[in-house]
Coordinates of C-alpha atoms in Angstrom, one line a residue:
M1 CA 0.0 0.0 0.0
A2 CA 1.3 3.5 -0.8
H3 CA 2.7 5.7 1.9
N4 CA 2.5 9.2 0.5
C5 CA 4.1 12.0 2.3
I6 CA 6.1 15.2 2.0
V7 CA 9.9 15.3 2.1
V8 CA 11.5 18.7 3.0
N9 CA 15.1 19.4 2.1
L10 CA 16.2 21.9 4.8
D11 CA 19.5 22.5 3.1
R12 CA 17.5 24.3 0.5
C13 CA 14.6 25.8 2.6
T14 CA 14.9 29.6 3.0
G15 CA 12.0 30.0 5.4
C16 CA 10.1 32.2 3.1
F17 CA 6.7 31.0 4.3
G18 CA 5.6 30.5 0.7
C19 CA 4.3 27.0 1.5
E20 CA 2.1 28.4 4.3
V21 CA 0.6 31.0 1.9
A22 CA 0.1 28.5 -0.9
C23 CA -1.6 26.1 1.4
K24 CA -4.0 28.7 2.8
M25 CA -4.9 30.0 -0.6
E26 CA -5.4 26.5 -2.2
N27 CA -7.4 25.1 0.6
D28 CA -9.2 28.3 1.8
V29 CA -7.9 27.9 5.3
A30 CA -9.6 30.2 7.8
L31 CA -7.9 33.3 9.0
G32 CA -5.7 32.6 12.0
Q33 CA -5.4 28.9 11.2
R34 CA -2.6 27.1 9.4
W35 CA -2.4 23.6 8.0
S36 CA 1.2 24.1 7.1
K37 CA 3.4 25.9 9.7
V38 CA 7.0 27.1 9.3
F39 CA 8.8 27.4 12.6
T40 CA 12.2 28.9 13.2
V41 CA 14.5 26.6 15.2
G42 CA 17.1 28.5 17.2
P43 CA 19.3 30.2 17.3
V44 CA 20.8 27.6 19.7
G45 CA 24.3 26.7 20.8
E46 CA 27.3 28.8 21.5
Y47 CA 29.2 31.0 19.1
P48 CA 30.7 30.1 16.7
D49 CA 28.9 26.7 16.8
M50 CA 25.3 27.8 16.5
T51 CA 22.3 26.4 14.7
R52 CA 19.3 28.2 13.2
Y53 CA 17.0 26.9 10.5
A54 CA 13.4 26.9 9.2
L55 CA 11.3 23.9 10.1
P56 CA 8.1 23.5 8.0
T57 CA 5.6 21.2 9.7
M58 CA 2.4 19.7 8.5
C59 CA 0.5 16.4 9.0
Q60 CA 3.2 13.8 9.3
Q61 CA 1.1 11.0 7.8
C62 CA 2.1 8.7 10.7
E63 CA 2.1 5.0 10.2
D64 CA 0.4 4.5 13.5
A65 CA -1.6 7.7 13.6
P66 CA -2.9 8.4 17.1
C67 CA -5.5 10.9 15.7
V68 CA -7.2 8.0 14.0
S69 CA -7.1 5.6 16.9
V70 CA -8.6 8.1 19.4
C71 CA -11.4 9.4 17.1
P72 CA -14.8 8.1 18.5
T73 CA -16.7 8.6 15.3
G74 CA -14.3 7.5 12.6
A75 CA -14.1 11.1 11.3
S76 CA -10.3 10.8 11.4
Y77 CA -9.5 8.0 9.0
R78 CA -7.3 6.6 6.3
D79 CA -8.6 6.7 2.7
K80 CA -8.1 4.0 0.0
D81 CA -4.6 5.5 -0.7
N82 CA -3.6 5.3 3.0
V83 CA -3.7 9.0 3.5
V84 CA -4.9 10.3 6.9
L85 CA -7.8 12.6 6.5
V86 CA -10.8 14.1 8.3
N87 CA -14.4 13.6 7.4
K88 CA -16.0 16.9 8.4
E89 CA -19.5 15.5 8.4
Q90 CA -18.6 12.9 11.0
C91 CA -16.5 15.2 13.2
I92 CA -18.3 16.0 16.4
G93 CA -15.8 18.6 17.6
C94 CA -14.5 16.7 20.6
K95 CA -10.9 17.6 19.6
Y96 CA -9.5 14.3 20.9
C97 CA -7.4 14.1 17.7
M98 CA -6.0 17.5 18.3
M99 CA -4.8 16.5 21.7
A100 CA -3.5 13.2 20.5
C101 CA -1.4 14.6 17.7
P102 CA 2.2 14.9 18.9
Y103 CA 3.0 17.7 16.5
G104 CA 0.0 20.1 16.9
V105 CA -0.7 20.2 13.2
R106 CA -4.5 20.0 13.4
S107 CA -6.7 23.1 13.3
W108 CA -10.1 23.9 14.6
N109 CA -12.5 25.5 12.1
E110 CA -14.8 27.4 14.4
A111 CA -17.2 28.4 11.6
E112 CA -17.8 24.8 10.6
G113 CA -17.4 23.3 14.1
C114 CA -14.9 20.7 13.0
V115 CA -11.2 19.8 12.9
E116 CA -9.2 20.3 9.7
K117 CA -5.6 19.5 8.6
C118 CA -3.3 19.0 5.7
T119 CA -4.9 16.7 3.1
L120 CA -1.7 16.4 0.9
C121 CA -3.9 18.3 -1.6
G122 CA -5.7 15.1 -2.6
H123 CA -7.9 17.1 -5.0
L124 CA -4.7 18.0 -6.9
T125 CA -2.7 14.8 -6.6
S126 CA -5.6 12.7 -7.7
Q127 CA -5.2 14.6 -11.0
G128 CA -1.5 13.9 -11.2
K129 CA -0.6 17.4 -9.9
Q130 CA 1.7 18.4 -7.1
P131 CA 0.4 19.6 -3.7
A132 CA 0.2 23.4 -3.6
C133 CA 3.1 23.7 -1.1
V134 CA 5.4 21.6 -3.3
K135 CA 4.5 23.4 -6.5
S136 CA 5.0 26.8 -5.0
C137 CA 8.3 26.2 -3.2
A138 CA 10.7 28.8 -4.7
A139 CA 13.7 26.9 -3.4
G140 CA 12.7 23.5 -4.7
A141 CA 12.9 22.2 -1.1
R142 CA 9.7 20.2 -1.0
F143 CA 8.9 16.8 -2.6
Y144 CA 5.8 14.7 -2.7
G145 CA 5.4 11.0 -3.3
D146 CA 5.3 7.4 -2.1
L147 CA 8.1 6.4 0.4
D148 CA 7.6 2.8 -0.7
D149 CA 8.2 3.5 -4.3
P150 CA 11.9 3.7 -5.2
N151 CA 11.0 5.7 -8.4
S152 CA 9.0 8.4 -6.6
E153 CA 10.3 11.9 -6.3
V154 CA 10.7 11.6 -2.5
S155 CA 12.6 8.3 -2.7
K156 CA 14.9 9.8 -5.4
E157 CA 15.7 12.8 -3.3
L158 CA 16.3 10.8 -0.1
A159 CA 18.6 8.5 -2.1
K160 CA 21.0 11.4 -2.7
Y161 CA 21.8 11.6 1.1
D162 CA 23.4 9.6 3.8
E163 CA 21.2 8.1 6.4
K164 CA 22.6 10.4 9.1
D165 CA 21.3 13.4 7.1
I166 CA 17.7 12.1 7.0
H167 CA 15.6 13.0 10.0
V168 CA 12.0 12.7 11.4
L169 CA 10.3 14.6 14.2
R170 CA 10.5 12.9 17.5
D171 CA 8.7 9.5 17.3
A172 CA 6.2 9.0 20.1
G173 CA 5.4 5.5 18.8
N174 CA 3.4 6.9 15.9
K175 CA 6.1 6.5 13.3
P176 CA 5.9 9.8 11.3
A177 CA 6.4 9.4 7.6
T178 CA 7.5 12.9 6.8
R179 CA 11.3 13.1 6.2
Y180 CA 13.6 16.1 6.6
I181 CA 16.9 16.3 5.0
M182 CA 19.5 18.4 6.8
T183 CA 23.3 18.0 6.5
E184 CA 25.9 19.0 9.1
K185 CA 26.8 22.1 7.1
I186 CA 23.5 23.6 8.1
G187 CA 23.8 22.7 11.8
T188 CA 22.6 20.3 14.4
W189 CA 19.2 18.6 13.9
Y190 CA 16.7 19.0 16.8
D191 CA 14.0 16.4 16.7
R192 CA 11.7 18.0 19.2
V193 CA 10.5 21.6 19.2
E194 CA 7.9 23.4 21.3
P195 CA 6.3 26.7 20.3
R196 CA 7.3 29.7 22.3
G197 CA 5.4 32.4 20.5
G198 CA 4.9 33.4 16.9
H199 CA 6.9 31.2 14.6
Q200 CA 9.8 30.8 17.1
T201 CA 10.4 27.5 18.9
A202 CA 12.5 26.1 21.7
A203 CA 14.7 23.3 20.5
Y204 CA 15.9 20.0 22.0
P205 CA 18.8 17.9 20.7
V206 CA 18.4 14.4 19.4
E207 CA 18.7 11.8 22.2
D208 CA 20.9 8.8 21.7

């Protein structure tokens, strides 16, 4: 079964927020809400060994998605292509899925009284097009495809790098699919971040 996701090459990402804007425009995301969020990690460390980089986040398309398992109505579900989605008509607004998500990437649509999130632009990819965030990335830092397909764009991009340069957000047993590429020339990878206002985050180093 396909395991479609986004791969972000942080060596290329400039933190321009173009992916956020493209997502909001394509999906008519409500004012004040974001399905795609670009955080700034850092600066952390001590001069001259300091790290600062942009960290785009979105639904991580987890293999064992806690949002799906806690949903009492089945509103959070996997479609026939194995993509984690939300059925707005079945959502009762309990927000259990929002609490269960380790990455805080779900949004509450107050006007419709339901939870929303990144859909990987299924309305576009079903027509053979790229998700809006991928298509609009000025730096060519975002890729979409099936992790299990060696010929997909994501697999080809990942194959260019050593395993030590490929990262995921901290795994809480949910097995996130989204991959981040960041080499040592950019800085130290931090696998856990916590919002501390605006687009800034506090950063925590990878644990051995």
